Coordinates of N, CA and C and ligand atoms in Angstrom, one line a residue:
X11 N 17.8 -68.0 18.0 CA 18.1 -66.7 17.5 C 18.1 -66.6 16.0
X12 N 18.8 -67.5 15.4 CA 18.9 -67.6 13.9 C 17.5 -67.9 13.4
X13 N 16.8 -68.8 14.1 CA 15.4 -69.1 13.7 C 14.5 -67.9 13.7
X14 N 14.6 -67.1 14.7 CA 13.8 -65.9 14.8 C 14.1 -64.9 13.7
X15 N 15.4 -64.7 13.4 CA 15.9 -63.8 12.4 C 15.4 -64.3 11.0
X16 N 15.4 -65.6 10.8 CA 15.1 -66.1 9.4 C 13.6 -66.2 9.2
X17 N 12.8 -66.5 10.3 CA 11.4 -66.9 10.2 C 10.5 -65.7 10.6
X18 N 11.0 -64.9 11.6 CA 10.2 -63.8 12.1 C 9.3 -64.2 13.3
X19 N 9.6 -65.5 13.8 CA 8.9 -65.9 15.0 C 9.7 -67.1 15.6
X20 N 9.4 -67.3 16.9 CA 10.1 -68.5 17.5 C 9.1 -69.0 18.6
X21 N 9.1 -70.3 18.8 CA 8.3 -70.9 19.9 C 9.3 -71.3 21.0
X22 N 9.0 -70.9 22.2 CA 9.8 -71.2 23.4 C 8.9 -72.0 24.3
X23 N 9.1 -73.3 24.5 CA 8.3 -74.1 25.4 C 8.6 -73.8 26.8
X24 N 7.6 -74.0 27.7 CA 7.9 -74.0 29.1 C 8.5 -72.8 29.7
X25 N 8.1 -71.6 29.3 CA 8.7 -70.4 29.8 C 8.2 -70.2 31.3
X26 N 6.9 -70.6 31.5 CA 6.3 -70.5 32.8 C 6.2 -71.9 33.5
X27 N 6.4 -71.9 34.8 CA 6.2 -73.1 35.6 C 4.7 -73.4 35.7
X28 N 4.4 -74.6 36.1 CA 3.0 -75.0 36.3 C 2.4 -74.1 37.4
X29 N 3.1 -73.8 38.4 CA 2.6 -72.9 39.5 C 2.3 -71.5 39.0
X30 N 3.2 -71.0 38.2 CA 3.0 -69.7 37.6 C 1.8 -69.7 36.7
X31 N 1.6 -70.7 35.9 CA 0.5 -70.8 35.0 C -0.8 -70.8 35.8
X32 N -0.8 -71.5 36.9 CA -2.1 -71.6 37.7 C -2.4 -70.2 38.3
X33 N -1.4 -69.5 38.8 CA -1.6 -68.2 39.4 C -2.0 -67.2 38.3
X34 N -1.3 -67.1 37.2 CA -1.6 -66.2 36.2 C -3.0 -66.4 35.5
X35 N -3.3 -67.7 35.4 CA -4.6 -68.0 34.7 C -5.8 -67.6 35.7
X36 N -5.6 -67.9 37.0 CA -6.7 -67.5 37.9 C -6.9 -66.0 37.9
X37 N -5.8 -65.2 37.8 CA -5.9 -63.8 37.8 C -6.5 -63.3 36.4
X38 N -6.1 -64.0 35.4 CA -6.6 -63.7 34.0 C -8.1 -63.9 34.0
X39 N -8.6 -65.0 34.5 CA -10.0 -65.3 34.5 C -10.8 -64.3 35.2
X40 N -10.2 -63.9 36.4 CA -10.9 -62.9 37.2 C -11.0 -61.6 36.4
X41 N -9.9 -61.2 35.8 CA -10.0 -59.9 35.0 C -11.0 -60.0 33.9
X42 N -11.0 -61.1 33.2 CA -11.9 -61.2 32.0 C -13.4 -61.2 32.5
X43 N -13.6 -61.7 33.7 CA -14.9 -61.7 34.3 C -15.3 -60.2 34.7
X44 N -14.4 -59.5 35.3 CA -14.6 -58.3 36.0 C -14.6 -57.0 35.1
X45 N -13.7 -57.0 34.1 CA -13.5 -55.7 33.5 C -14.2 -55.6 32.1
X46 N -14.3 -54.4 31.7 CA -14.9 -54.1 30.3 C -13.9 -54.7 29.3
X47 N -14.4 -55.2 28.2 CA -13.5 -55.8 27.2 C -13.7 -55.1 25.9
X48 N -12.7 -55.1 25.1 CA -12.8 -54.6 23.7 C -13.2 -55.9 22.9
X49 N -14.1 -55.7 22.0 CA -14.5 -56.9 21.2 C -14.2 -56.7 19.7
X50 N -13.6 -57.7 19.1 CA -13.3 -57.6 17.7 C -14.2 -58.5 17.0
X51 N -15.2 -57.9 16.2 CA -16.2 -58.7 15.5 C -16.0 -58.5 14.0
X52 N -16.1 -59.6 13.3 CA -16.0 -59.5 11.8 C -17.4 -59.7 11.3
X53 N -17.8 -58.7 10.5 CA -19.2 -58.7 10.0 C -19.5 -60.0 9.3
X54 N -20.6 -60.5 9.7 CA -21.2 -61.8 9.1 C -20.4 -63.0 9.5
X55 N -19.3 -62.9 10.3 CA -18.6 -64.1 10.6 C -18.5 -64.4 12.1
X56 N -18.7 -63.4 12.9 CA -18.7 -63.7 14.3 C -17.6 -62.9 15.0
X57 N -17.4 -63.4 16.3 CA -16.4 -62.7 17.1 C -15.0 -63.3 17.0
X58 N -14.0 -62.5 16.7 CA -12.6 -63.0 16.5 C -12.1 -63.3 17.9
X59 N -12.2 -62.3 18.8 CA -11.8 -62.4 20.2 C -12.2 -61.2 21.0
X60 N -12.1 -61.2 22.3 CA -12.2 -60.0 23.0 C -11.0 -59.9 24.0
X61 N -10.8 -58.7 24.6 CA -9.6 -58.6 25.4 C -9.8 -57.5 26.4
X62 N -9.0 -57.6 27.5 CA -8.9 -56.6 28.5 C -7.7 -55.8 28.2
X63 N -7.8 -54.4 28.1 CA -6.6 -53.6 27.8 C -5.9 -53.3 29.1
X64 N -4.6 -53.1 29.0 CA -3.8 -52.8 30.1 C -4.0 -53.6 31.3
X65 N -4.1 -55.0 31.2 CA -4.3 -55.8 32.4 C -3.2 -55.7 33.4
X66 N -2.0 -55.2 32.9 CA -0.9 -55.1 33.8 C -1.1 -53.9 34.8
X67 N -2.0 -53.0 34.4 CA -2.3 -51.9 35.3 C -3.5 -52.2 36.3
X68 N -4.1 -53.4 36.1 CA -5.3 -53.8 36.8 C -5.0 -54.8 37.9
X69 N -3.8 -55.4 37.9 CA -3.4 -56.3 39.0 C -1.9 -56.5 39.0
X70 N -1.4 -56.6 40.2 CA 0.0 -56.8 40.4 C 0.5 -58.1 39.7
X71 N -0.4 -59.1 39.8 CA -0.1 -60.4 39.2 C 0.1 -60.3 37.7
X72 N -0.8 -59.6 37.0 CA -0.6 -59.5 35.6 C 0.5 -58.6 35.2
X73 N 0.8 -57.7 36.1 CA 2.0 -56.8 35.8 C 3.3 -57.7 35.9
X74 N 3.3 -58.6 36.8 CA 4.5 -59.5 36.9 C 4.6 -60.3 35.7
X75 N 3.5 -60.7 35.1 CA 3.6 -61.5 33.8 C 4.0 -60.7 32.7
X76 N 3.5 -59.5 32.5 CA 3.9 -58.6 31.4 C 5.3 -58.2 31.5
X77 N 5.9 -58.2 32.7 CA 7.3 -57.7 32.9 C 8.2 -58.9 33.3
X78 N 7.7 -60.1 33.1 CA 8.3 -61.4 33.6 C 9.8 -61.4 33.0
X79 N 10.8 -61.5 33.9 CA 12.2 -61.5 33.5 C 12.5 -62.6 32.5
X80 N 11.9 -63.8 32.7 CA 12.2 -64.9 31.8 C 11.7 -64.5 30.3
X81 N 10.6 -63.9 30.2 CA 10.0 -63.5 28.9 C 10.7 -62.3 28.3
X82 N 10.9 -61.3 29.2 CA 11.5 -60.0 28.6 C 12.9 -60.3 28.3
X83 N 13.6 -61.2 29.0 CA 15.0 -61.5 28.8 C 15.1 -62.1 27.4
X84 N 14.2 -63.0 27.0 CA 14.2 -63.6 25.7 C 13.9 -62.6 24.6
X85 N 12.9 -61.7 24.9 CA 12.5 -60.7 23.9 C 13.7 -59.8 23.6
X86 N 14.5 -59.5 24.7 CA 15.6 -58.6 24.5 C 16.7 -59.2 23.7
X87 N 16.9 -60.5 24.0 CA 18.0 -61.2 23.2 C 17.6 -61.3 21.7
X88 N 16.3 -61.5 21.5 CA 15.8 -61.6 20.1 C 16.0 -60.3 19.4
X89 N 15.6 -59.2 20.1 CA 15.7 -57.9 19.5 C 17.2 -57.4 19.4
X90 N 18.0 -57.9 20.4 CA 19.4 -57.6 20.3 C 19.7 -56.1 20.9
X91 N 18.7 -55.6 21.6 CA 18.9 -54.2 22.1 C 17.9 -54.0 23.2
X92 N 18.1 -52.9 24.0 CA 17.2 -52.6 25.1 C 15.8 -52.3 24.6
X93 N 14.8 -52.7 25.4 CA 13.4 -52.6 25.0 C 12.6 -51.9 26.1
X94 N 11.4 -51.5 25.7 CA 10.4 -51.0 26.6 C 9.2 -51.8 26.3
X95 N 8.3 -51.9 27.3 CA 7.0 -52.5 27.1 C 6.1 -51.4 26.4
X96 N 5.5 -51.7 25.3 CA 4.6 -50.8 24.7 C 3.2 -51.0 25.2
X97 N 2.7 -52.2 25.2 CA 1.4 -52.5 25.7 C 1.2 -54.0 26.0
X98 N 0.2 -54.3 26.7 CA -0.2 -55.7 27.0 C -1.7 -55.8 26.8
X99 N -2.1 -57.0 26.3 CA -3.5 -57.3 26.2 C -3.8 -58.7 26.7
X100 N -4.9 -58.8 27.5 CA -5.3 -60.1 27.9 C -6.4 -60.6 27.0
X101 N -6.0 -61.6 26.2 CA -6.9 -62.0 25.0 C -7.7 -63.3 25.4
X102 N -8.9 -63.3 24.9 CA -9.8 -64.5 25.0 C -10.4 -64.8 23.7
X103 N -10.3 -66.0 23.2 CA -11.0 -66.4 22.0 C -12.1 -67.4 22.6
X104 N -13.3 -66.9 22.5 CA -14.4 -67.7 23.1 C -14.8 -69.0 22.5
X105 N -15.7 -69.7 23.2 CA -16.0 -71.0 22.8 C -17.2 -71.1 21.8
X106 N -18.0 -70.1 21.8 CA -19.1 -70.2 20.9 C -19.1 -69.1 19.8
X107 N -19.2 -69.6 18.6 CA -19.3 -68.7 17.5 C -18.0 -67.9 17.2
X108 N -16.8 -68.4 17.7 CA -15.6 -67.6 17.5 C -15.2 -67.9 16.0
X109 N -14.6 -66.9 15.4 CA -14.1 -67.0 14.1 C -12.6 -66.8 14.0
X110 N -12.0 -67.1 12.9 CA -10.6 -67.1 12.8 C -10.1 -65.6 12.9
X111 N -8.9 -65.4 13.3 CA -8.3 -64.1 13.3 C -7.7 -64.0 11.9
X112 N -8.1 -63.0 11.1 CA -7.6 -62.9 9.7 C -6.1 -62.6 9.6
X113 N -5.6 -62.9 8.5 CA -4.1 -62.6 8.2 C -3.9 -61.1 8.4
X114 N -2.8 -60.8 9.1 CA -2.5 -59.4 9.2 C -1.0 -59.3 9.7
X115 N -0.5 -58.1 9.7 CA 0.7 -57.8 10.5 C 0.4 -56.8 11.5
X116 N 1.2 -56.8 12.6 CA 0.8 -55.9 13.7 C 1.4 -54.5 13.5
X117 N 2.5 -54.3 12.9 CA 3.3 -53.1 12.9 C 2.5 -51.8 12.6
X118 N 1.6 -51.8 11.6 CA 1.0 -50.5 11.3 C 0.0 -50.0 12.4
X119 N -0.3 -50.9 13.3 CA -1.2 -50.6 14.4 C -0.5 -49.9 15.5
X120 N 0.9 -49.9 15.5 CA 1.6 -49.3 16.6 C 2.1 -47.9 16.2
X121 N 1.7 -46.9 16.9 CA 2.1 -45.5 16.5 C 3.4 -45.1 17.0
X122 N 4.4 -45.9 16.6 CA 5.8 -45.7 17.2 C 6.8 -45.7 16.0
X123 N 7.8 -44.9 16.2 CA 8.9 -44.8 15.3 C 10.2 -45.2 16.1
X124 N 11.0 -46.0 15.5 CA 12.2 -46.4 16.1 C 12.9 -47.6 15.4
X125 N 13.9 -48.1 16.0 CA 14.5 -49.3 15.3 C 13.5 -50.3 15.2
X126 N 13.4 -51.0 14.0 CA 12.3 -51.9 13.7 C 12.5 -53.3 14.4
X127 N 12.4 -53.2 15.7 CA 12.6 -54.5 16.5 C 11.4 -54.9 17.2
X128 N 10.3 -54.1 17.1 CA 9.1 -54.4 17.8 C 8.7 -55.8 17.7
X129 N 8.4 -56.4 18.8 CA 7.9 -57.8 18.8 C 6.9 -58.1 19.9
X130 N 6.1 -59.2 19.7 CA 5.1 -59.5 20.7 C 5.4 -60.9 21.3
X131 N 5.3 -60.9 22.6 CA 5.4 -62.2 23.3 C 4.0 -62.6 23.6
X132 N 3.7 -63.8 23.2 CA 2.3 -64.3 23.3 C 2.4 -65.6 24.2
X133 N 1.9 -65.4 25.4 CA 2.0 -66.5 26.4 C 0.7 -67.2 26.5
X134 N 0.7 -68.5 26.3 CA -0.5 -69.3 26.5 C -0.8 -69.6 28.0
X135 N -2.0 -69.3 28.4 CA -2.3 -69.6 29.8 C -3.2 -70.8 30.0
X136 N -3.7 -71.4 28.8 CA -4.3 -72.7 28.7 C -3.6 -73.4 27.6
X137 N -3.8 -74.7 27.5 CA -3.3 -75.4 26.3 C -4.0 -74.8 25.1
X138 N -3.2 -74.6 24.0 CA -3.8 -74.1 22.8 C -3.4 -75.0 21.6
X139 N -4.1 -76.1 21.5 CA -3.9 -76.9 20.3 C -4.4 -76.2 19.0
X140 N -4.2 -76.7 17.9 CA -4.7 -76.1 16.6 C -6.2 -75.8 16.7
X141 N -6.9 -76.8 17.3 CA -8.4 -76.7 17.4 C -8.9 -75.6 18.3
X142 N -8.0 -75.1 19.1 CA -8.4 -74.0 20.0 C -8.0 -72.6 19.5
X143 N -7.5 -72.6 18.2 CA -7.2 -71.3 17.6 C -5.7 -70.8 17.9
X144 N -4.8 -71.8 17.7 CA -3.4 -71.4 17.8 C -3.0 -70.5 16.7
X145 N -1.8 -69.9 16.8 CA -1.4 -69.0 15.7 C -0.7 -69.7 14.6
X146 N -0.8 -69.1 13.4 CA -0.2 -69.6 12.2 C 0.6 -68.5 11.6
X147 N 1.8 -68.8 11.3 CA 2.7 -67.7 10.7 C 3.1 -68.1 9.3
X148 N 3.5 -67.1 8.5 CA 4.1 -67.3 7.2 C 5.6 -67.0 7.4
X149 N 6.4 -68.1 7.6 CA 7.8 -67.9 8.0 C 8.5 -67.0 6.9
X150 N 9.3 -66.1 7.4 CA 10.1 -65.3 6.5 C 9.4 -64.1 5.9
X151 N 8.1 -64.0 6.2 CA 7.3 -62.9 5.6 C 7.5 -61.5 6.3
X152 N 8.3 -61.5 7.4 CA 8.6 -60.3 8.1 C 9.6 -59.4 7.3
X153 N 10.2 -60.0 6.3 CA 11.1 -59.1 5.4 C 10.3 -58.6 4.3
X154 N 9.9 -57.3 4.4 CA 9.1 -56.7 3.4 C 10.0 -56.0 2.4
X155 N 9.7 -56.3 1.1 CA 10.5 -55.6 0.0 C 10.5 -54.1 0.2
X156 N 11.5 -53.4 -0.2 CA 11.7 -52.0 -0.1 C 10.5 -51.2 -0.7
X157 N 10.0 -51.8 -1.9 CA 9.0 -51.0 -2.6 C 7.6 -51.4 -2.2
X158 N 7.5 -52.1 -1.0 CA 6.1 -52.5 -0.6 C 5.8 -51.9 0.8
X159 N 4.7 -51.3 0.9 CA 4.3 -50.7 2.1 C 3.6 -51.7 3.0
X160 N 4.2 -52.0 4.2 CA 3.5 -53.0 5.1 C 2.1 -52.4 5.5
X161 N 1.1 -53.3 5.4 CA -0.2 -52.8 5.7 C -0.8 -53.8 6.7
X162 N -1.7 -53.3 7.5 CA -2.2 -54.0 8.7 C -3.0 -55.3 8.2
X163 N -3.9 -55.1 7.3 CA -4.7 -56.3 6.9 C -4.5 -56.6 5.4
X164 N -5.0 -57.7 4.9 CA -5.0 -58.1 3.5 C -3.5 -58.0 3.0
X165 N -2.6 -58.7 3.7 CA -1.2 -58.6 3.2 C -1.0 -59.2 1.8
X166 N -2.0 -60.0 1.4 CA -1.8 -60.6 0.0 C -2.0 -59.5 -1.1
X167 N -2.8 -58.5 -0.7 CA -2.9 -57.4 -1.7 C -1.6 -56.8 -2.1
X168 N -0.8 -56.6 -1.1 CA 0.5 -56.0 -1.3 C 1.5 -57.0 -1.9
X169 N 1.4 -58.3 -1.4 CA 2.4 -59.3 -1.8 C 1.7 -60.6 -2.2
X170 N 1.1 -60.6 -3.4 CA 0.3 -61.8 -3.8 C 1.1 -63.1 -3.8
X171 N 2.4 -63.0 -3.9 CA 3.2 -64.3 -3.9 C 3.1 -65.0 -2.6
X172 N 2.8 -64.3 -1.5 CA 2.7 -64.9 -0.2 C 1.6 -66.0 -0.1
X173 N 0.7 -65.9 -1.0 CA -0.4 -66.9 -1.0 C 0.2 -68.3 -1.1
X174 N 1.4 -68.4 -1.8 CA 2.0 -69.7 -2.1 C 3.1 -70.1 -1.1
X175 N 3.4 -69.2 -0.2 CA 4.5 -69.5 0.8 C 3.9 -70.5 1.9
X176 N 4.7 -71.4 2.3 CA 4.2 -72.4 3.4 C 3.9 -71.6 4.6
X177 N 3.0 -72.2 5.4 CA 2.6 -71.6 6.7 C 2.9 -72.6 7.8
X178 N 3.1 -72.1 9.0 CA 3.5 -72.9 10.1 C 2.5 -72.6 11.3
X179 N 1.7 -73.6 11.7 CA 0.9 -73.5 12.8 C 1.7 -73.9 14.1
X180 N 1.5 -73.2 15.2 CA 2.3 -73.4 16.4 C 1.4 -73.7 17.6
X181 N 1.0 -75.0 17.8 CA 0.2 -75.3 19.0 C 1.1 -75.1 20.2
X182 N 0.5 -74.5 21.3 CA 1.2 -74.2 22.5 C 0.6 -74.9 23.7
X183 N 1.5 -75.4 24.6 CA 1.1 -75.9 25.9 C 1.0 -74.7 26.8
X184 N 0.1 -74.8 27.8 CA 0.0 -73.7 28.8 C 1.4 -73.4 29.3
X185 N 1.8 -72.2 29.4 CA 3.2 -71.8 29.8 C 4.2 -71.7 28.7
X186 N 3.8 -72.1 27.5 CA 4.7 -71.9 26.3 C 4.5 -70.4 25.8
X187 N 5.4 -70.0 25.1 CA 5.4 -68.6 24.5 C 5.8 -68.6 23.1
X188 N 5.2 -67.8 22.3 CA 5.8 -67.5 21.0 C 6.2 -66.0 21.0
X189 N 7.3 -65.7 20.3 CA 7.7 -64.3 20.1 C 7.6 -64.1 18.6
X190 N 6.8 -63.0 18.2 CA 6.8 -62.7 16.7 C 7.1 -61.3 16.4
X191 N 7.8 -61.1 15.3 CA 8.2 -59.8 14.8 C 6.9 -59.1 14.3
X192 N 7.0 -57.7 14.5 CA 5.7 -56.9 14.2 C 5.4 -56.9 12.7
X193 N 6.3 -57.4 11.9 CA 6.0 -57.4 10.4 C 5.8 -58.7 9.8
X194 N 5.7 -59.8 10.7 CA 5.5 -61.1 10.1 C 4.0 -61.3 9.9
X195 N 3.6 -61.9 8.8 CA 2.2 -62.2 8.5 C 1.7 -63.4 9.3
X196 N 0.6 -63.2 10.0 CA 0.1 -64.2 10.9 C -1.4 -64.2 11.0
X197 N -1.9 -65.2 11.6 CA -3.4 -65.4 11.8 C -3.6 -66.4 12.9
X198 N -4.8 -66.6 13.3 CA -5.1 -67.6 14.2 C -6.4 -68.3 13.8
X199 N -6.6 -69.6 14.1 CA -7.8 -70.3 13.7 C -9.0 -70.0 14.7
X200 N -10.1 -70.5 14.4 CA -11.3 -70.4 15.3 C -11.1 -71.3 16.5
X201 N -11.8 -71.0 17.5 CA -11.8 -71.9 18.7 C -12.9 -72.9 18.5
X202 N -12.6 -74.2 18.3 CA -13.7 -75.2 18.0 C -13.8 -76.1 19.3
X203 N -13.2 -75.7 20.4 CA -13.3 -76.5 21.6 C -14.3 -75.9 22.6
X204 N -14.4 -76.5 23.7 CA -15.3 -76.0 24.7 C -14.6 -75.3 25.9
X205 N -13.3 -74.9 25.6 CA -12.5 -74.2 26.6 C -12.1 -72.9 25.9
X206 N -12.2 -71.8 26.6 CA -11.8 -70.5 26.0 C -10.3 -70.5 25.9
X207 N -9.8 -69.9 24.8 CA -8.4 -69.7 24.6 C -8.0 -68.4 25.4
X208 N -7.1 -68.5 26.4 CA -6.7 -67.3 27.1 C -5.2 -67.2 27.1
X209 N -4.8 -66.0 26.7 CA -3.4 -65.7 26.6 C -3.1 -64.2 26.9
X210 N -1.8 -64.0 27.2 CA -1.4 -62.6 27.3 C -0.5 -62.2 26.2
X211 N -0.8 -61.2 25.5 CA 0.1 -60.7 24.4 C 0.7 -59.4 24.8
X212 N 2.0 -59.4 24.9 CA 2.7 -58.1 25.3 C 3.6 -57.7 24.2
X213 N 3.6 -56.4 23.9 CA 4.4 -55.8 22.8 C 5.6 -55.1 23.5
X214 N 6.7 -55.4 23.0 CA 8.0 -54.7 23.4 C 8.5 -53.9 22.2
X215 N 9.1 -52.7 22.5 CA 9.6 -51.9 21.4 C 11.0 -51.4 21.8
X216 N 11.6 -50.9 20.8 CA 12.9 -50.2 20.9 C 12.8 -49.2 22.1
X217 N 13.8 -49.3 23.0 CA 13.7 -48.4 24.2 C 13.8 -46.9 23.9
X218 N 14.3 -46.6 22.7 CA 14.4 -45.2 22.3 C 13.2 -44.8 21.3
X219 N 12.2 -45.7 21.2 CA 11.2 -45.4 20.2 C 10.5 -44.1 20.6
X220 N 10.0 -43.4 19.5 CA 9.2 -42.2 19.7 C 7.8 -42.3 19.2
X221 N 6.9 -41.4 19.7 CA 5.5 -41.4 19.4 C 5.3 -40.9 18.0
X222 N 4.7 -41.7 17.1 CA 4.4 -41.2 15.7 C 2.9 -41.5 15.4
X223 N 2.1 -40.5 15.7 CA 0.6 -40.7 15.5 C 0.3 -40.6 14.0
X224 N -0.9 -40.9 13.7 CA -1.5 -40.6 12.4 C -1.3 -41.7 11.3
X225 N -1.0 -42.9 11.7 CA -0.9 -44.0 10.7 C -2.3 -44.4 10.3
X226 N -2.5 -44.8 9.1 CA -3.8 -45.1 8.5 C -4.4 -46.4 9.0
X227 N -4.6 -46.6 10.2 CA -5.1 -47.8 10.8 C -6.3 -47.5 11.7
X228 N -7.4 -48.2 11.5 CA -8.5 -48.0 12.3 C -8.2 -48.4 13.8
X229 N -7.5 -49.5 13.9 CA -7.2 -49.9 15.3 C -5.9 -49.3 15.7
X230 N -6.0 -48.2 16.4 CA -4.8 -47.4 16.7 C -4.7 -47.3 18.2
X231 N -3.5 -47.7 18.8 CA -3.4 -47.6 20.2 C -3.2 -46.1 20.6
X232 N -3.8 -45.8 21.8 CA -3.8 -44.5 22.3 C -2.5 -44.3 23.1
X233 N -1.8 -43.2 22.8 CA -0.6 -42.8 23.6 C -1.0 -41.6 24.4
X234 N -0.9 -41.7 25.7 CA -1.2 -40.6 26.5 C 0.0 -40.0 27.2
X235 N 0.1 -38.7 27.3 CA 1.2 -38.1 28.1 C 2.5 -38.0 27.4
X236 N 2.5 -38.3 26.0 CA 3.7 -38.1 25.3 C 3.4 -37.3 24.0
X237 N 4.3 -36.3 23.8 CA 4.1 -35.4 22.6 C 4.6 -36.2 21.4
X238 N 4.0 -36.0 20.2 CA 4.5 -36.6 19.0 C 6.0 -36.3 18.8
X239 N 6.7 -37.3 18.3 CA 8.1 -37.1 18.1 C 9.0 -37.3 19.3
X240 N 8.3 -37.5 20.5 CA 9.1 -37.6 21.7 C 9.2 -39.1 22.1
X241 N 10.2 -39.4 22.9 CA 10.4 -40.8 23.3 C 9.2 -41.3 24.3
X242 N 8.9 -42.5 24.2 CA 7.9 -43.1 25.1 C 8.6 -43.5 26.3
X243 N 9.0 -42.6 27.1 CA 9.8 -42.9 28.3 C 9.2 -42.6 29.6
X244 N 7.8 -42.8 29.6 CA 7.1 -42.5 30.9 C 6.9 -43.9 31.6
X245 N 6.4 -43.8 32.8 CA 6.2 -45.0 33.6 C 5.2 -46.0 32.9
X246 N 4.4 -45.5 32.0 CA 3.4 -46.3 31.2 C 4.2 -47.3 30.3
X247 N 5.4 -46.9 29.9 CA 6.2 -47.7 29.0 C 7.5 -48.1 29.6
X248 N 7.5 -49.0 30.6 CA 8.7 -49.3 31.4 C 9.8 -50.0 30.6
X249 N 11.0 -49.7 30.9 CA 12.1 -50.6 30.4 C 12.0 -52.0 30.9
X250 N 12.4 -52.9 30.1 CA 12.3 -54.3 30.5 C 13.6 -55.0 30.2
X251 N 13.8 -56.2 30.8 CA 15.0 -57.0 30.5 C 16.2 -56.4 31.2
X252 N 17.3 -57.2 31.2 CA 18.5 -56.8 32.0 C 19.2 -55.6 31.4
X253 N 19.2 -55.5 30.1 CA 19.9 -54.3 29.5 C 19.2 -53.1 30.0
X254 N 17.8 -53.2 30.1 CA 17.0 -52.0 30.5 C 17.4 -51.6 31.9
X255 N 17.6 -52.6 32.8 CA 17.9 -52.3 34.2 C 19.3 -51.7 34.3
X256 N 20.3 -52.2 33.5 CA 21.6 -51.6 33.5 C 21.6 -50.2 33.0
X257 N 20.8 -50.0 31.9 CA 20.9 -48.7 31.2 C 20.0 -47.6 31.8
X258 N 19.0 -48.0 32.5 CA 18.0 -47.0 33.0 C 18.6 -46.1 34.0
Ligands
FE20 FE1 -1.4 -59.9 15.5

């Protein structure tokens, strides 16, 4: 808990059992094979990764993972309040020509207003050593000074001092999870191995968050069926964790 508050991320080993990893990975591979994917390409550098959107709506197995009580329970304790799922993405960093995920923060890409507790649970479904493109964080960078506007990319433009802050790379075993705050500066390396990096990244937000469109970010999530300024309280954004069950 204190670690998460101070650093903006935490590594929790062994959140999933071996049996769960096997089941979720088989379903993930099937979805990556079968469904249309969004591709993030960096001009002149190659493919960062591709992903299936809303995998939790495409199979009951992936829905179980996105709403996994072990994972959402931790997310809720870290946030210290009731949460909803905002979205889930089934990510793949491929084996050929993949490039690193540039430094960024997630927050400006989320069109939501609410208590700033938004966080992402990132579950490894294969082993992710440094060489397979594990995530690297700048510990403590989630605390943005009042006079600085958090921006999606190029965080060093806004906070040049961060260039000199230490970074922490977090290799994960299959079934491990990291939780990271939506304003912590992070990146991931290239995949230099011959096994694709497959993970599920699920974003949880304040249960009372409202829809706030119009942020200046090219990569903007679509919110359907909610009027601006209204709570994201539809079935698309389910309550998660035990507080959610009690309060719903
Ligand atoms: Fe990110």
